[in-house]
């Protein structure tokens, strides 16, 4: 199998793919990026928190114009994963309002973004309909 | 006896649209000189200049402008605050007068955007030869479009859709937003300074080019060129000026600027709601009025999906009631609370740094009874709102001179 690297460091490919957030030990606020201090309580201690892989689509759009290399149209949205909001595309379904609907149940899914010159595959994630 | 009120003495917006024969400084000069003339004052009387030009924020537009309209040695504040840049410039001049640093100040916002493509919310990173994690997400390739969208039409589309989901709307969302756009385009036909003065049917809007569902092209703010400027004056100074200047002066009953307070999902989807509600609350309290007292509102309809949520954020309706508010016809120019009678950003246009002063110009125009065909009769008090992603929100409440 080709060597793999996650598209972003908060996607964990250990075992079943899942997302990992930096959680403030003071107030529980979660961040997917590196933070110098917590935007909610200004605390500086963080621990890793595993995000549930299933959730509900709370908002979406279907984007028709994007940067070169990004296939359009695609559905982008916000998924509520057990109280943690996650930004992602809705994948493995047609990007139209008949197939992508507010409140739909979805689960995390991964795909290959592409391979670099050494053959390493970058692995991206999205959410697919839970059927 | 003078109060500590601050007034708008003169104000101007240029025609919005394509100005091929004018550069940024030409447009800024046109707006500044016309605002000074409108107030019956000159550059020599200004004690402060605040200026914004977001697309060239490091260019020092304030000093560039001085070289065209008057280098008098006064302090210049060049400001940049996304789409709230113009409102921020005005508020800087307002604060200088309020603090007693000077008795008159000039605020200017200018932008040249004609031909610009869709604005992205973040910088894009090129995909390299070998995957190397970088940045605060340790990303190995560009994430915009792969992990959701950072494009403005897409972000604001989600803002509107989220509102409908939260409030259990069971109608056709696409058509609802198209009808909001229909209203603003209809309003624009009465505004000769609008970039576009074209009426659209709901069908035409829905069948136009889809940008980011449910926003089609006519539902997006129009990129264009334009400038706006305002002269502010202290109450004490105003009392020494002529009767016409005093009669036409418009009181800044509230000037508020907020940023987004932390909330769970704000790291994922910019929250344009809380900071607007925060600003509106502060503004109503400072002005001593409520939303029911407003005769007109110019709010930041950068996309049709945004206008809906701001009915609620500005408390023009009960919480959760934005759809009912719109369906009642309240936001049409003959409704209870006319919203965006200028045509809004969707048709008037959105030269970013000019917008936050141009919407105040629109309100002042009505309060002075000078709005011609589109005059809201008897307008006494109005509100102007802008929001810049990131985020910054400006709310100004304006009152006619008694
Ligand atoms: Zn915290």
Short mmCIF file of C-alpha atoms and ligand atoms in Angstrom, two decimals:
data_model
loop_
_atom_site.label_atom_id
_atom_site.label_comp_id
_atom_site.label_asym_id
_atom_site.label_seq_id
_atom_site.Cartn_x
_atom_site.Cartn_y
_atom_site.Cartn_z
CA UNK A 1 0.00 0.00 0.00
CA UNK A 2 1.20 3.49 -0.82
CA UNK A 3 2.44 5.66 2.00
CA UNK A 4 -0.27 8.01 3.23
CA UNK A 5 -0.36 11.44 4.86
CA UNK A 6 -3.51 13.23 6.08
CA UNK A 7 -4.52 16.42 4.24
CA UNK A 8 -4.59 18.17 7.61
CA UNK A 9 -3.04 17.15 10.89
CA UNK A 10 -6.38 16.93 12.70
CA UNK A 11 -7.40 13.97 10.54
CA UNK A 12 -6.09 10.82 12.24
CA UNK A 13 -5.53 7.76 10.05
CA UNK A 14 -4.69 5.53 13.03
CA UNK A 15 -7.28 2.75 12.93
CA UNK A 16 -10.67 3.99 11.76
CA UNK A 17 -10.15 7.50 10.38
CA UNK A 18 -11.38 10.16 12.77
CA UNK A 19 -10.89 13.82 13.63
CA UNK A 20 -8.97 15.02 16.66
CA UNK A 21 -9.40 18.47 18.18
CA UNK A 22 -7.30 20.51 20.59
CA UNK A 23 -9.56 20.84 23.60
CA UNK A 24 -9.05 23.55 26.22
CA UNK A 25 -8.66 21.92 29.63
CA UNK A 26 -10.16 24.99 31.26
CA UNK A 27 -13.45 25.37 29.42
CA UNK A 28 -13.71 22.50 26.93
CA UNK A 29 -13.64 24.70 23.81
CA UNK A 30 -12.38 22.74 20.80
CA UNK A 31 -10.12 23.89 17.98
CA UNK A 32 -8.85 22.08 14.91
CA UNK A 33 -5.91 24.43 14.47
CA UNK A 34 -2.99 25.20 16.75
CA UNK A 35 -3.85 27.89 19.29
CA UNK A 36 -1.61 30.03 21.45
CA UNK A 37 -4.37 30.36 24.01
CA UNK A 38 -8.06 29.62 24.20
CA UNK A 39 -10.28 32.18 22.44
CA UNK A 40 -13.03 31.43 24.92
CA UNK A 41 -11.27 31.55 28.31
CA UNK A 42 -7.64 32.52 27.49
CA UNK A 43 -6.37 29.29 29.09
CA UNK A 44 -3.18 27.80 27.65
CA UNK A 45 -3.55 24.08 28.41
CA UNK A 46 -4.97 21.83 25.71
CA UNK A 47 -5.58 18.09 25.43
CA UNK A 48 -6.53 15.94 22.43
CA UNK A 49 -10.21 15.11 22.00
CA UNK A 50 -11.63 12.54 19.57
CA UNK A 51 -14.58 13.82 17.54
CA UNK A 52 -17.53 11.49 16.86
CA UNK A 53 -17.52 10.34 13.23
CA UNK A 54 -21.28 10.66 12.76
CA UNK A 55 -23.28 13.85 12.78
CA UNK A 56 -26.01 16.00 11.30
CA UNK A 57 -25.68 18.50 8.44
CA UNK A 58 -26.56 21.88 9.92
CA UNK A 59 -25.84 24.15 6.95
CA UNK A 60 -24.66 23.69 3.40
CA UNK A 61 -24.03 25.38 0.10
CA UNK A 62 -23.28 24.02 -3.35
CA UNK A 63 -20.28 25.83 -4.76
CA UNK A 64 -20.12 26.35 -8.53
CA UNK A 65 -16.93 28.42 -8.79
CA UNK A 66 -13.68 27.49 -7.03
CA UNK A 67 -9.90 27.58 -7.28
CA UNK A 68 -8.20 25.76 -10.17
CA UNK A 69 -7.93 22.04 -9.44
CA UNK A 70 -11.05 21.89 -7.31
CA UNK A 71 -13.81 20.02 -9.18
CA UNK A 72 -17.16 21.87 -9.19
CA UNK A 73 -19.90 21.75 -8.25
CA UNK A 74 -19.28 20.44 -4.75
CA UNK A 75 -21.34 20.58 -1.57
CA UNK A 76 -19.74 22.25 1.45
CA UNK A 77 -21.27 22.42 4.86
CA UNK A 78 -21.16 22.39 8.61
CA UNK A 79 -21.68 19.09 10.42
CA UNK A 80 -22.68 18.89 14.06
CA UNK A 81 -20.73 15.92 15.41
CA UNK A 82 -22.15 15.40 18.88
CA UNK A 83 -21.88 19.07 19.77
CA UNK A 84 -18.63 19.84 17.94
CA UNK A 85 -19.03 21.73 14.66
CA UNK A 86 -16.93 20.48 11.76
CA UNK A 87 -16.41 22.14 8.38
CA UNK A 88 -16.31 19.70 5.49
CA UNK A 89 -17.57 18.80 2.05
CA UNK A 90 -20.50 16.43 1.62
CA UNK A 91 -19.13 13.61 -0.55
CA UNK A 92 -20.18 10.33 -2.15
CA UNK A 93 -23.52 11.76 -3.24
CA UNK A 94 -24.70 14.09 -5.99
CA UNK A 95 -24.01 17.76 -5.07
CA UNK A 96 -27.56 19.00 -5.57
CA UNK A 97 -30.37 20.07 -3.22
CA UNK A 98 -32.24 16.81 -3.84
CA UNK A 99 -29.40 14.76 -2.36
CA UNK A 100 -27.94 17.22 0.12
CA UNK A 101 -30.50 18.44 2.64
CA UNK A 102 -30.54 20.32 5.93
CA UNK A 103 -30.60 17.98 8.90
CA UNK A 104 -29.42 14.91 6.96
CA UNK A 105 -27.43 12.33 8.93
CA UNK A 106 -23.87 11.89 7.72
CA UNK A 107 -20.65 10.06 8.61
CA UNK A 108 -16.96 10.72 8.09
CA UNK A 109 -15.42 9.25 4.93
CA UNK A 110 -11.95 9.60 3.44
CA UNK A 111 -10.64 9.77 -0.11
CA UNK A 112 -7.32 10.18 -1.91
CA UNK A 113 -6.60 13.82 -2.76
CA UNK A 114 -3.60 12.91 -4.91
CA UNK A 115 -0.07 11.55 -4.79
CA UNK A 116 3.17 13.53 -4.61
CA UNK A 117 6.35 12.90 -6.60
CA UNK A 118 7.41 10.20 -4.08
CA UNK A 119 4.09 8.37 -4.43
CA UNK A 120 2.77 9.38 -1.03
CA UNK A 121 -0.99 9.74 -1.04
CA UNK A 122 -2.63 12.70 0.67
CA UNK A 123 -5.86 11.58 2.33
CA UNK A 124 -8.73 14.04 2.60
CA UNK A 125 -12.03 13.69 4.40
CA UNK A 126 -15.64 14.59 3.92
CA UNK A 127 -19.00 13.43 5.20
CA UNK A 128 -21.23 11.01 3.27
CA UNK A 129 -24.94 10.30 3.72
CA UNK A 130 -25.63 7.74 6.43
CA UNK A 131 -28.02 5.28 4.83
CA UNK B 1 -25.80 74.71 26.07
CA UNK B 2 -23.89 72.27 23.89
CA UNK B 3 -24.19 68.52 24.35
CA UNK B 4 -21.54 65.93 23.53
CA UNK B 5 -23.51 64.80 20.48
CA UNK B 6 -21.65 64.38 17.21
CA UNK B 7 -23.36 65.28 13.94
CA UNK B 8 -22.91 64.54 10.27
CA UNK B 9 -22.50 67.94 8.65
CA UNK B 10 -21.78 66.92 5.07
CA UNK B 11 -21.88 63.61 3.28
CA UNK B 12 -21.53 62.32 -0.27
CA UNK B 13 -21.35 59.13 -2.29
CA UNK B 14 -20.14 58.93 -5.87
CA UNK B 15 -22.04 57.04 -8.51
CA UNK B 16 -21.27 53.35 -7.94
CA UNK B 17 -20.30 51.35 -11.01
CA UNK B 18 -17.44 51.22 -13.46
CA UNK B 19 -15.22 54.32 -13.44
CA UNK B 20 -12.66 53.55 -16.15
CA UNK B 21 -11.43 57.15 -16.34
CA UNK B 22 -10.89 57.65 -12.58
CA UNK B 23 -8.34 56.05 -10.29
CA UNK B 24 -8.79 55.34 -6.58
CA UNK B 25 -7.51 58.76 -5.53
CA UNK B 26 -9.79 60.51 -8.05
CA UNK B 27 -12.81 58.78 -6.56
CA UNK B 28 -11.73 59.49 -2.98
CA UNK B 29 -11.11 63.15 -3.86
CA UNK B 30 -14.48 63.47 -5.56
CA UNK B 31 -16.28 62.10 -2.49
CA UNK B 32 -14.21 64.12 0.01
CA UNK B 33 -14.56 67.46 -1.79
CA UNK B 34 -18.28 66.93 -2.32
CA UNK B 35 -18.82 66.01 1.34
CA UNK B 36 -16.94 69.16 2.42
CA UNK B 37 -19.00 71.27 0.01
CA UNK B 38 -22.20 69.60 1.21
CA UNK B 39 -21.31 70.64 4.77
CA UNK B 40 -20.28 74.15 3.70
CA UNK B 41 -16.77 73.69 5.11
CA UNK B 42 -13.22 73.28 3.80
CA UNK B 43 -10.29 70.96 4.33
CA UNK B 44 -8.59 73.65 6.46
CA UNK B 45 -11.33 73.23 9.09
CA UNK B 46 -10.82 69.47 9.46
CA UNK B 47 -8.99 68.34 12.58
CA UNK B 48 -8.68 64.68 11.65
CA UNK B 49 -8.87 62.46 8.56
CA UNK B 50 -9.76 58.76 8.67
CA UNK B 51 -9.60 56.85 5.40
CA UNK B 52 -9.91 53.30 4.11
CA UNK B 53 -9.14 51.48 0.86
CA UNK B 54 -9.20 47.78 1.64
CA UNK B 55 -7.75 46.37 -1.59
CA UNK B 56 -4.62 48.49 -1.09
CA UNK B 57 -4.67 48.76 2.67
CA UNK B 58 -0.95 49.50 2.95
CA UNK B 59 -1.06 52.29 0.37
CA UNK B 60 -1.80 55.12 2.77
CA UNK B 61 -4.95 56.34 1.02
CA UNK B 62 -5.38 59.13 3.61
CA UNK B 63 -2.07 60.80 2.74
CA UNK B 64 -2.60 60.17 -0.97
CA UNK B 65 -5.92 61.96 -0.66
CA UNK B 66 -4.42 64.89 1.28
CA UNK B 67 -2.04 65.53 -1.63
CA UNK B 68 -5.09 66.10 -3.85
CA UNK B 69 -7.42 67.97 -1.50
CA UNK B 70 -5.25 69.66 1.11
CA UNK B 71 -2.13 68.86 3.16
CA UNK B 72 -2.84 70.63 6.42
CA UNK B 73 -0.69 68.59 8.79
CA UNK B 74 -3.60 66.97 10.61
CA UNK B 75 -3.43 63.38 11.89
CA UNK B 76 -4.42 60.73 9.37
CA UNK B 77 -5.72 57.31 10.38
CA UNK B 78 -5.62 54.75 7.59
CA UNK B 79 -8.02 52.01 8.56
CA UNK B 80 -8.74 48.49 7.29
CA UNK B 81 -11.55 46.38 8.75
CA UNK B 82 -12.83 44.17 5.91
CA UNK B 83 -16.27 45.22 4.71
CA UNK B 84 -16.67 47.37 7.83
CA UNK B 85 -13.76 49.62 6.75
CA UNK B 86 -15.92 52.63 5.85
CA UNK B 87 -17.92 52.43 9.07
CA UNK B 88 -14.65 52.13 10.97
CA UNK B 89 -13.25 55.26 9.31
CA UNK B 90 -16.38 57.18 10.22
CA UNK B 91 -16.22 55.92 13.77
CA UNK B 92 -12.57 57.01 14.11
CA UNK B 93 -13.49 60.56 13.07
CA UNK B 94 -16.52 60.39 15.38
CA UNK B 95 -14.37 59.29 18.34
CA UNK B 96 -11.84 62.07 17.76
CA UNK B 97 -14.62 64.67 17.87
CA UNK B 98 -16.36 62.94 20.78
CA UNK B 99 -13.10 62.94 22.73
CA UNK B 100 -12.70 66.67 22.17
CA UNK B 101 -9.47 66.27 20.15
CA UNK B 102 -10.98 68.41 17.40
CA UNK B 103 -14.36 69.83 16.45
CA UNK B 104 -14.56 68.56 12.87
CA UNK B 105 -13.30 65.51 11.05
CA UNK B 106 -13.48 63.83 7.66
CA UNK B 107 -13.99 60.13 6.93
CA UNK B 108 -13.50 58.59 3.48
CA UNK B 109 -13.89 55.10 2.04
CA UNK B 110 -12.95 54.19 -1.52
CA UNK B 111 -12.58 51.04 -3.61
CA UNK B 112 -11.95 50.08 -7.22
CA UNK B 113 -13.29 46.59 -7.76
CA UNK B 114 -14.73 46.50 -11.28
CA UNK B 115 -13.75 43.27 -12.95
CA UNK B 116 -12.61 41.64 -9.70
CA UNK B 117 -13.66 38.02 -9.42
CA UNK B 118 -15.35 36.42 -6.47
CA UNK B 119 -13.68 37.33 -3.24
CA UNK B 120 -12.14 34.52 -1.25
CA UNK B 121 -12.09 34.49 2.51
CA UNK B 122 -8.55 33.19 2.84
CA UNK B 123 -5.27 32.87 1.00
CA UNK B 124 -4.83 29.77 -1.12
CA UNK B 125 -1.74 27.64 -0.81
CA UNK B 126 -0.28 26.08 -3.92
CA UNK B 127 0.04 22.33 -4.00
CA UNK B 128 3.78 21.49 -3.82
CA UNK B 129 5.94 18.68 -5.24
CA UNK B 130 5.98 16.62 -2.08
CA UNK B 131 3.42 16.83 0.67
CA UNK B 132 4.75 19.01 3.47
CA UNK B 133 2.49 19.96 6.34
CA UNK B 134 2.39 23.68 6.96
CA UNK B 135 0.30 26.30 8.70
CA UNK B 136 -1.84 25.96 11.77
CA UNK B 137 -3.79 22.99 10.40
CA UNK B 138 -0.68 21.16 9.23
CA UNK B 139 -2.19 21.12 5.74
CA UNK B 140 -0.28 19.44 2.89
CA UNK B 141 -2.43 21.04 0.15
CA UNK B 142 -4.90 23.87 -0.23
CA UNK B 143 -7.96 23.21 1.92
CA UNK B 144 -10.39 25.72 0.40
CA UNK B 145 -12.80 23.63 -1.64
CA UNK B 146 -11.51 20.38 -0.15
CA UNK B 147 -12.58 21.02 3.43
CA UNK B 148 -15.66 23.14 2.94
CA UNK B 149 -15.54 26.54 1.31
CA UNK B 150 -13.96 29.85 2.20
CA UNK B 151 -15.50 31.77 -0.70
CA UNK B 152 -17.77 34.60 0.41
CA UNK B 153 -20.86 33.46 -1.55
CA UNK B 154 -20.47 29.98 -0.06
CA UNK B 155 -19.91 31.17 3.49
CA UNK B 156 -22.92 33.46 3.44
CA UNK B 157 -25.04 30.82 1.70
CA UNK B 158 -24.42 28.56 4.69
CA UNK B 159 -25.25 31.39 7.09
CA UNK B 160 -28.70 31.71 5.53
CA UNK B 161 -29.28 27.96 5.30
CA UNK B 162 -28.23 27.51 8.92
CA UNK B 163 -30.86 30.06 9.96
CA UNK B 164 -33.59 28.19 8.10
CA UNK B 165 -32.50 24.89 9.63
CA UNK B 166 -32.39 26.36 13.13
CA UNK B 167 -35.85 27.82 12.76
CA UNK B 168 -37.40 24.74 11.11
CA UNK B 169 -38.38 26.47 7.85
CA UNK B 170 -40.33 24.07 5.67
CA UNK B 171 -40.77 26.17 2.53
CA UNK B 172 -38.57 26.37 -0.55
CA UNK B 173 -35.41 28.09 0.64
CA UNK B 174 -34.04 28.85 -2.84
CA UNK B 175 -37.19 30.76 -3.81
CA UNK B 176 -37.38 32.60 -0.49
CA UNK B 177 -33.88 34.02 -0.92
CA UNK B 178 -34.60 34.86 -4.57
CA UNK B 179 -37.61 36.90 -3.46
CA UNK B 180 -35.43 38.91 -1.04
CA UNK B 181 -33.16 39.69 -3.98
CA UNK B 182 -36.20 40.60 -6.11
CA UNK B 183 -37.10 43.26 -3.52
CA UNK B 184 -33.66 44.90 -3.51
CA UNK B 185 -33.38 44.93 -7.30
CA UNK B 186 -36.86 46.48 -7.49
CA UNK B 187 -35.79 49.16 -4.99
CA UNK B 188 -32.67 49.96 -7.04
CA UNK B 189 -34.74 51.21 -9.98
CA UNK B 190 -35.31 54.41 -7.97
CA UNK B 191 -31.62 54.97 -7.16
CA UNK B 192 -29.67 56.76 -9.91
CA UNK B 193 -26.37 56.17 -8.06
CA UNK B 194 -26.79 52.36 -8.01
CA UNK B 195 -24.41 50.31 -10.15
CA UNK B 196 -27.37 48.33 -11.49
CA UNK B 197 -30.93 49.64 -11.77
CA UNK B 198 -32.56 46.60 -13.25
CA UNK B 199 -35.71 44.91 -12.04
CA UNK B 200 -35.62 41.08 -12.02
CA UNK B 201 -38.43 38.57 -11.70
CA UNK B 202 -38.02 35.76 -9.18
CA UNK B 203 -37.74 33.32 -12.09
CA UNK B 204 -34.98 35.38 -13.72
CA UNK B 205 -33.08 35.46 -10.43
CA UNK B 206 -33.42 31.70 -9.88
CA UNK B 207 -32.46 30.86 -13.47
CA UNK B 208 -29.36 33.10 -13.50
CA UNK B 209 -25.85 31.70 -13.07
CA UNK B 210 -25.56 29.71 -9.83
CA UNK B 211 -22.59 30.91 -7.75
CA UNK B 212 -23.05 29.08 -4.45
CA UNK B 213 -26.47 27.54 -3.88
CA UNK B 214 -28.83 29.13 -3.04
CA UNK B 215 -27.09 32.34 -4.17
CA UNK B 216 -27.26 33.01 -7.91
CA UNK B 217 -25.41 35.94 -9.48
CA UNK B 218 -28.10 38.61 -8.89
CA UNK B 219 -28.23 37.47 -5.24
CA UNK B 220 -24.55 38.40 -4.73
CA UNK B 221 -23.20 41.88 -4.04
CA UNK B 222 -21.97 43.58 -7.18
CA UNK B 223 -18.24 44.31 -7.46
CA UNK B 224 -17.86 47.91 -8.57
CA UNK B 225 -15.98 51.18 -8.07
CA UNK B 226 -17.08 53.93 -5.76
CA UNK B 227 -16.30 56.23 -2.87
CA UNK B 228 -18.15 57.90 -0.04
CA UNK B 229 -17.15 60.54 2.50
CA UNK B 230 -18.63 62.27 5.53
CA UNK B 231 -17.79 65.34 7.61
CA UNK B 232 -18.57 65.07 11.31
CA UNK B 233 -18.88 68.01 13.68
CA UNK B 234 -19.27 68.57 17.41
CA UNK B 235 -22.51 69.92 18.82
CA UNK B 236 -20.78 73.06 20.09
CA UNK B 237 -19.24 73.82 16.71
CA UNK B 238 -22.49 73.09 14.87
CA UNK B 239 -24.26 75.71 16.97
CA UNK B 240 -21.88 78.35 15.59
CA UNK B 241 -22.67 77.45 11.97
CA UNK B 242 -25.42 78.75 9.68
CA UNK B 243 -29.12 77.86 9.90
CA UNK B 244 -29.04 75.70 6.75
CA UNK B 245 -26.05 73.74 8.05
CA UNK B 246 -27.87 73.18 11.35
CA UNK B 247 -31.12 72.19 9.65
CA UNK B 248 -29.45 69.65 7.36
CA UNK B 249 -27.14 68.19 10.02
CA UNK B 250 -27.96 64.61 11.00
CA UNK B 251 -27.33 63.45 14.55
CA UNK B 252 -25.24 60.31 15.09
CA UNK B 253 -27.45 58.93 17.85
CA UNK B 254 -25.27 55.82 18.15
CA UNK B 255 -21.96 54.68 16.67
CA UNK B 256 -20.99 51.12 17.57
CA UNK B 257 -18.30 48.73 16.41
CA UNK B 258 -18.10 45.12 17.62
CA UNK B 259 -16.18 41.92 16.90
CA UNK B 260 -17.40 38.37 17.27
CA UNK B 261 -17.51 37.00 20.79
CA UNK B 262 -16.31 33.38 21.07
CA UNK B 263 -18.93 30.74 20.35
CA UNK B 264 -18.65 27.01 19.75
CA UNK B 265 -18.98 26.98 15.97
CA UNK B 266 -17.35 30.31 15.15
CA UNK B 267 -14.06 28.64 14.26
CA UNK B 268 -15.83 26.65 11.55
CA UNK B 269 -18.35 29.04 10.04
CA UNK B 270 -17.92 32.75 10.75
CA UNK B 271 -20.72 33.79 13.07
CA UNK B 272 -22.18 36.99 11.66
CA UNK B 273 -25.12 36.88 14.04
CA UNK B 274 -23.86 37.44 17.56
CA UNK B 275 -21.70 40.47 16.85
CA UNK B 276 -24.52 42.11 14.90
CA UNK B 277 -26.97 41.50 17.73
CA UNK B 278 -24.39 42.80 20.19
CA UNK B 279 -23.87 45.97 18.13
CA UNK B 280 -27.61 46.50 17.64
CA UNK B 281 -28.31 46.14 21.35
CA UNK B 282 -25.63 48.67 22.24
CA UNK B 283 -26.81 51.05 19.52
CA UNK B 284 -30.48 50.98 20.56
CA UNK B 285 -29.49 51.58 24.15
CA UNK B 286 -27.21 54.51 23.30
CA UNK B 287 -29.79 56.07 21.00
CA UNK B 288 -32.59 55.50 23.48
CA UNK B 289 -34.83 54.01 20.80
CA UNK B 290 -36.02 50.57 19.76
CA UNK B 291 -36.17 48.82 16.38
CA UNK B 292 -39.88 49.73 16.12
CA UNK B 293 -38.87 53.42 15.92
CA UNK B 294 -36.81 52.97 12.75
CA UNK B 295 -38.17 54.55 9.59
CA UNK B 296 -35.61 52.83 7.37
CA UNK B 297 -32.71 50.40 7.58
CA UNK B 298 -29.72 49.91 5.30
CA UNK B 299 -28.27 46.52 6.21
CA UNK B 300 -25.37 44.50 4.83
CA UNK B 301 -26.98 42.31 2.17
CA UNK B 302 -23.67 41.15 0.73
CA UNK B 303 -25.76 38.14 -0.33
CA UNK B 304 -29.51 37.57 -0.30
CA UNK B 305 -28.93 34.86 2.30
CA UNK B 306 -27.35 37.43 4.63
CA UNK B 307 -30.24 39.89 4.53
CA UNK B 308 -32.61 37.35 6.07
CA UNK B 309 -30.51 36.68 9.16
CA UNK B 310 -29.91 40.38 9.81
CA UNK B 311 -33.67 41.09 10.09
CA UNK B 312 -33.41 38.95 13.18
CA UNK B 313 -29.96 40.13 14.35
CA UNK B 314 -31.03 43.78 14.21
CA UNK B 315 -34.22 42.77 16.06
CA UNK B 316 -36.53 44.09 13.35
CA UNK B 317 -38.62 40.98 14.12
CA UNK B 318 -39.11 38.65 17.07
CA UNK B 319 -36.28 36.11 17.48
CA UNK B 320 -36.64 33.35 14.88
CA UNK B 321 -39.20 35.38 12.94
CA UNK B 322 -37.18 36.68 9.98
CA UNK B 323 -39.09 34.66 7.39
CA UNK B 324 -42.48 35.86 8.68
CA UNK B 325 -41.13 39.42 8.78
CA UNK B 326 -40.12 39.24 5.14
CA UNK B 327 -43.31 37.43 4.06
CA UNK B 328 -45.40 40.19 5.66
CA UNK B 329 -43.90 42.69 3.21
CA UNK B 330 -42.39 44.69 6.09
CA UNK B 331 -39.01 45.16 4.41
CA UNK B 332 -40.35 46.49 1.10
CA UNK B 333 -40.18 50.27 0.71
CA UNK B 334 -43.92 50.59 1.47
CA UNK B 335 -43.67 48.20 4.44
CA UNK B 336 -43.42 48.72 8.18
CA UNK B 337 -39.59 48.82 8.26
CA UNK B 338 -38.21 49.49 4.77
CA UNK B 339 -34.89 47.68 4.31
CA UNK B 340 -32.33 48.59 1.65
CA UNK B 341 -34.40 51.11 -0.27
CA UNK B 342 -31.11 52.04 -1.99
CA UNK B 343 -31.16 48.65 -3.71
CA UNK B 344 -28.67 47.22 -1.26
CA UNK B 345 -25.29 45.75 -2.07
CA UNK B 346 -26.88 43.35 -4.56
CA UNK B 347 -27.79 46.17 -6.96
CA UNK B 348 -26.33 49.43 -5.63
CA UNK B 349 -22.98 47.67 -5.53
CA UNK B 350 -20.30 46.98 -2.94
CA UNK B 351 -17.07 48.95 -3.34
CA UNK B 352 -15.95 47.53 -0.03
CA UNK B 353 -14.44 50.43 1.93
CA UNK B 354 -17.03 52.87 0.56
CA UNK B 355 -20.02 50.78 1.62
CA UNK B 356 -20.00 51.65 5.33
CA UNK B 357 -20.27 55.37 4.59
CA UNK B 358 -22.52 55.03 1.53
CA UNK B 359 -25.23 53.30 3.56
CA UNK B 360 -25.11 56.19 6.03
CA UNK B 361 -25.37 58.62 3.13
CA UNK B 362 -28.53 56.81 2.03
CA UNK B 363 -30.11 57.12 5.48
CA UNK B 364 -29.08 60.80 5.80
CA UNK B 365 -30.53 61.51 2.37
CA UNK B 366 -33.97 60.35 3.60
CA UNK B 367 -33.70 62.06 6.99
CA UNK B 368 -32.93 65.33 5.22
CA UNK B 369 -35.92 64.81 2.92
CA UNK B 370 -33.64 64.94 -0.13
CA UNK B 371 -34.11 61.42 -1.52
CA UNK B 372 -36.37 62.43 -4.41
CA UNK B 373 -38.35 59.60 -6.01
CA UNK B 374 -37.32 57.07 -3.42
CA UNK B 375 -37.90 59.30 -0.37
CA UNK B 376 -39.38 57.49 2.62
CA UNK B 377 -41.88 60.16 3.65
CA UNK B 378 -41.39 61.73 7.04
CA UNK B 379 -38.30 59.65 7.90
CA UNK B 380 -36.92 60.76 11.28
CA UNK B 381 -34.61 57.94 12.33
CA UNK B 382 -32.69 55.25 10.47
CA UNK B 383 -30.07 52.57 11.00
CA UNK B 384 -27.05 51.61 8.91
CA UNK B 385 -25.33 48.24 9.37
CA UNK B 386 -22.22 46.66 7.87
CA UNK B 387 -20.33 43.50 8.59
CA UNK B 388 -16.86 42.46 7.58
CA UNK B 389 -15.90 38.81 7.85
CA UNK B 390 -13.30 38.05 10.38
CA UNK B 391 -15.34 39.71 11.89
CA UNK B 392 -16.25 43.37 12.50
CA UNK B 393 -19.71 44.88 12.68
CA UNK B 394 -20.60 48.56 12.50
CA UNK B 395 -24.03 49.91 13.44
CA UNK B 396 -24.92 53.59 13.25
CA UNK B 397 -28.27 55.07 14.24
CA UNK B 398 -29.03 58.45 12.70
CA UNK B 399 -31.62 61.03 13.63
CA UNK B 400 -32.98 64.04 11.79
CA UNK B 401 -32.30 67.44 13.36
CA UNK B 402 -35.31 68.43 15.46
ZN1 LIG C 1 -10.89 27.64 27.27
#
